Amino acid sequence: MSSPSQGGGAAPKVIVIDPGGSRRLPVTLTTAGLTLGRVEGNDIVLPHDSVSRRHARIDWDGQRATVTDLGSSNGTNVGDARLLAHSAQDWRPGDWLNIGPFFIQLEPPEGVMQQAQASASANVPPPPPPPPGPGPYVTTNPVPGLQQAAGAQQPPPGSTGTAGSTGAAGGMFESGRIRVTLESNTLTLTPGQPAVVRVNVANTGTLVDHLTVSVEGVPSAWVKAPEVPSQLNPGAQTTVVLQVNVARVAQNRSGDYPVTVRARSRENPNETGAAVALWTVLP
């Protein structure tokens, strides 16, 4: 295990967004690299059952960052690409690293950031100040410090925590029978402009079921899901289309929103399948 530092030097930084939306303090990525996994002893600990004990490794050679999946059980994604085990993959700023319910961001070295900001400020007028009011779980500017656990956070005003139908409640469990996959685990939303999310839902069981898709983590007004549950025969799958529209109002703040897209069984309401994603609302 290396000794990650929090700050300084011409090296990139790694920022973890926890499942509840809290953004950890940046960790400097040195040439010693960083290991990520579920247990203590890793440089970055990701405590979740879907994360392997030693899940992945991030390396920096002074010029570029790479990510290597260490043969994890549930895989590692960079952007929309799933990594091959034990094969280093380039990781560029702007591509989200996804491990289980965690999203991880690469922040370029300080000099690169300053050059980009100077170039941008010379050609683009400064953005207007953000509107007043509460923001999302995580805002992207400024980067907040380390927050409390996800359970201590409150959803945005007008949010029930779930868009589309009733959210996950006590007693719910995720089964291998209901499988949910997304075309992309990231989505950029411009207020006032509608977007579409396609969700692939599969019934791998032996009984006919009716599945309802919902989104947790954003205000319910943002997402319109089909009102009629999808009927799936054993072994069948279908694509459910969600319509997403963030109204341009003061209450809808820009930032990163970790969401869970969940399919719920009508025959056994406590049984679900889910996929995680990160939705970014632009100013």
C-alpha positions as a printed Julia matrix, in Angstrom:
283×3 Matrix{Float64}:
   0.0     0.0     0.0
   1.33    3.44   -0.95
   0.89    6.56    1.14
  -1.61    8.8    -0.69
  -1.41   12.48    0.14
  -4.14   15.09    0.13
  -2.79   18.0    -1.83
   0.2    19.5    -3.58
   2.54   18.77   -6.47
   2.19   18.6   -10.26
   0.22   15.37  -10.16
  -3.43   14.58  -10.85
  -5.94   14.06   -8.09
  -8.55   11.35   -7.64
 -11.99   12.27   -6.25
 -14.5     9.64   -5.12
 -18.25   10.26   -5.11
 -19.91    7.94   -2.61
 -23.27    6.23   -3.32
 -25.19    8.86   -1.35
 -23.59   11.7    -3.31
 -20.94   12.92   -0.86
 -17.67   13.89   -2.49
 -14.52   12.85   -0.68
 -11.44   15.02   -0.34
  -9.11   14.69   -3.35
  -6.29   12.14   -3.12
  -3.08   12.92   -5.03
  -2.12   10.28   -7.6
   1.67    9.87   -7.51
   3.91    7.52   -9.49
   3.48    5.03   -6.63
  -0.1     4.49   -7.81
  -3.27    3.82   -5.83
  -5.16    0.62   -5.08
  -8.94    0.53   -4.67
 -10.96   -2.14   -2.91
 -13.51   -3.07   -0.28
 -11.16   -3.73    2.64
  -8.69   -1.76    4.7
  -5.17   -1.87    3.32
  -6.17   -0.3     0.0
  -5.25    3.31   -0.65
  -8.9     4.09   -1.41
 -11.45    1.97    0.45
 -14.84    1.47   -1.25
 -16.99   -0.28    1.36
 -19.71   -2.09   -0.6
 -20.51   -5.75   -1.23
 -20.29   -5.26   -5.01
 -16.65   -4.15   -4.69
 -13.94   -6.82   -4.52
 -11.36   -6.9    -1.74
  -8.68   -5.73   -4.18
 -10.7    -4.37   -7.06
  -8.59   -2.05   -9.22
  -5.38   -0.07   -9.44
  -4.69    3.45  -10.75
  -1.21    4.33  -12.01
   0.49    7.57  -13.07
   3.76    7.65  -15.05
   4.14   11.41  -14.98
   2.3    11.88  -18.27
  -0.81    9.71  -18.27
  -3.06    7.85  -15.87
  -4.15    4.25  -16.35
  -6.65    1.97  -14.61
  -6.26   -1.79  -14.24
  -9.03   -4.11  -13.07
  -7.42   -6.65  -10.73
  -9.75   -9.52  -11.64
 -12.73   -8.15   -9.71
 -15.99  -10.09   -9.48
 -18.26   -7.32  -10.82
 -15.94   -5.46  -13.16
 -14.73   -1.88  -13.65
 -15.93    0.7   -16.16
 -14.14    3.72  -17.6
 -16.76    5.84  -19.33
 -19.04    3.32  -21.03
 -16.26    0.75  -21.6
 -15.87   -2.28  -19.36
 -12.23   -3.05  -18.64
 -10.53   -6.35  -19.37
  -9.03   -7.86  -16.24
  -5.32   -7.24  -15.67
  -5.07   -4.95  -18.71
  -4.17   -1.28  -18.16
  -6.56    1.2   -19.77
  -5.88    4.92  -20.3
  -7.95    7.14  -18.01
  -8.49   10.73  -19.13
 -10.02   13.64  -17.22
 -13.71   13.77  -18.1
 -14.13    9.98  -18.2
 -15.86    8.68  -15.09
 -14.42    5.57  -13.43
 -17.27    3.4   -12.11
 -16.75    0.7    -9.46
 -19.95   -0.68   -7.95
 -22.03    2.29   -6.76
 -18.97    4.59   -6.63
 -18.05    7.13   -9.31
 -14.46    8.35   -9.43
 -13.17   11.47  -11.16
  -9.66   12.3   -12.37
  -8.64   15.93  -11.88
  -5.67   17.0   -14.07
  -2.43   18.32  -12.56
  -2.58   21.89  -11.32
  -0.55   23.33  -14.21
  -2.82   21.73  -16.79
  -5.89   23.06  -14.98
  -4.47   26.6   -14.89
  -3.62   26.53  -18.61
  -7.1    25.31  -19.48
  -8.74   27.93  -17.28
  -6.58   30.73  -18.76
  -7.44   29.63  -22.3
 -11.12   29.41  -21.5
 -11.26   32.78  -19.74
  -9.65   34.48  -22.74
 -12.42   33.34  -25.06
 -15.51   32.76  -22.97
 -17.29   35.28  -20.72
 -17.65   34.23  -17.09
 -20.82   32.28  -16.27
 -23.64   33.97  -14.34
 -23.78   33.32  -10.6
 -25.86   30.27   -9.61
 -29.42   30.89   -8.45
 -30.14   30.78   -4.73
 -31.6    27.77   -3.05
 -30.56   24.27   -2.01
 -28.44   22.25   -4.41
 -28.09   18.6    -5.27
 -26.34   16.04   -3.09
 -23.04   17.12   -4.67
 -22.17   20.36   -6.41
 -19.28   20.55   -8.82
 -18.19   24.12   -8.14
 -16.84   24.62   -5.6
 -15.86   21.07   -4.63
 -17.22   20.53   -1.13
 -15.18   18.94    1.6
 -15.7    15.53    3.04
 -19.35   15.19    4.04
 -21.16   12.92    6.42
 -22.46    9.52    5.46
 -25.16    9.33    2.84
 -27.84    8.7     5.43
 -27.35   12.16    6.86
 -28.09   13.89    3.57
 -31.44   15.23    2.52
 -32.96   15.02   -0.97
 -33.58   18.19   -2.99
 -36.83   20.12   -2.44
 -39.82   18.45   -4.08
 -38.0    15.11   -4.28
 -39.47   11.93   -2.92
 -36.13   10.27   -3.5
 -37.62    8.33   -6.41
 -38.8     9.32   -9.87
 -41.24    7.05  -11.65
 -42.7     5.05   -8.77
 -42.28    4.17   -5.11
 -38.63    4.04   -4.06
 -36.64    1.35   -2.32
 -38.01    0.68    1.13
 -37.17   -1.5     4.08
 -37.29   -5.2     3.21
 -36.38   -4.7    -0.47
 -33.62   -6.83   -1.9
 -31.83   -7.02   -5.23
 -32.03  -10.43   -6.86
 -30.12  -11.94   -9.73
 -33.45  -12.74  -11.4
 -34.18   -9.14  -12.41
 -31.33   -7.61  -14.37
 -31.04   -3.93  -15.23
 -28.46   -2.44  -17.61
 -28.09    1.05  -19.05
 -26.92    2.27  -22.44
 -24.66    4.65  -20.54
 -23.9     5.07  -16.84
 -23.45    8.82  -17.26
 -25.89   11.45  -18.54
 -25.45   15.19  -19.08
 -28.62   17.24  -18.75
 -29.21   20.8   -19.93
 -32.09   22.46  -18.06
 -35.1    22.93  -20.32
 -33.92   20.36  -22.87
 -35.5    16.88  -22.7
 -33.36   13.75  -22.76
 -34.06   10.04  -23.07
 -32.65    7.18  -20.99
 -32.99    3.63  -22.33
 -33.07    0.92  -19.7
 -32.68   -2.75  -20.58
 -34.66   -4.97  -18.2
 -34.44   -8.77  -18.22
 -36.4   -11.49  -16.4
 -34.02  -14.41  -15.94
 -36.42  -16.37  -13.72
 -38.94  -19.11  -14.47
 -42.18  -17.15  -13.94
 -43.95  -14.41  -15.88
 -43.51  -11.06  -14.14
 -44.49   -7.4   -14.55
 -41.71   -4.92  -13.88
 -41.95   -1.21  -13.08
 -38.9     1.02  -13.59
 -38.12    3.96  -11.32
 -35.22    6.35  -10.67
 -33.97    7.15   -7.17
 -31.86   10.16   -6.28
 -33.51   12.98   -8.24
 -36.8    14.89   -7.88
 -39.75   12.9    -9.17
 -40.76   15.74  -11.52
 -37.63   15.21  -13.59
 -38.45   11.73  -14.88
 -41.47   10.35  -16.71
 -41.61    6.56  -16.74
 -44.17    4.31  -18.48
 -47.33    4.03  -16.39
 -47.96    0.4   -17.4
 -45.51   -2.21  -16.06
 -43.58   -4.21  -18.64
 -44.73   -7.83  -18.88
 -41.79  -10.18  -19.3
 -41.94  -13.92  -19.89
 -39.19  -16.1   -18.39
 -35.9   -15.39  -20.15
 -37.3   -12.31  -21.93
 -35.98   -8.76  -21.94
 -37.21   -5.37  -23.07
 -36.09   -1.76  -23.31
 -37.9     0.78  -21.15
 -37.63    4.41  -22.24
 -37.5     7.11  -19.57
 -38.07   10.75  -20.46
 -35.94   13.16  -18.43
 -36.46   16.91  -18.32
 -34.96   19.27  -15.76
 -36.98   22.46  -15.64
 -34.99   25.7   -15.69
 -36.04   26.91  -12.25
 -34.04   28.08   -9.24
 -34.76   24.92   -7.24
 -33.0    22.7    -9.82
 -29.32   23.25   -9.17
 -26.43   22.23  -11.38
 -24.13   19.46  -10.22
 -23.65   15.7   -10.07
 -26.51   13.45   -9.01
 -25.73    9.77   -8.33
 -28.9     7.87   -9.23
 -30.17    4.32   -9.02
 -32.37    3.0   -11.83
 -34.49    0.23  -10.31
 -36.86   -2.37  -11.76
 -39.4    -3.7    -9.26
 -41.38   -6.93   -9.46
 -45.17   -6.75   -9.29
 -45.42  -10.39   -8.28
 -42.94   -9.96   -5.43
 -42.84   -6.21   -4.61
 -39.76   -6.54   -2.39
 -37.67   -8.03   -5.21
 -35.76   -5.61   -7.44
 -32.88   -5.24   -9.84
 -30.86   -2.04  -10.16
 -28.1    -0.18  -11.99
 -26.27    2.95  -10.87
 -25.53    6.05  -12.94
 -24.28    9.59  -12.57
 -26.41   12.4   -13.98
 -24.79   15.81  -14.39
 -26.99   18.9   -14.63
 -25.32   21.8   -16.42
 -25.65   25.41  -15.18
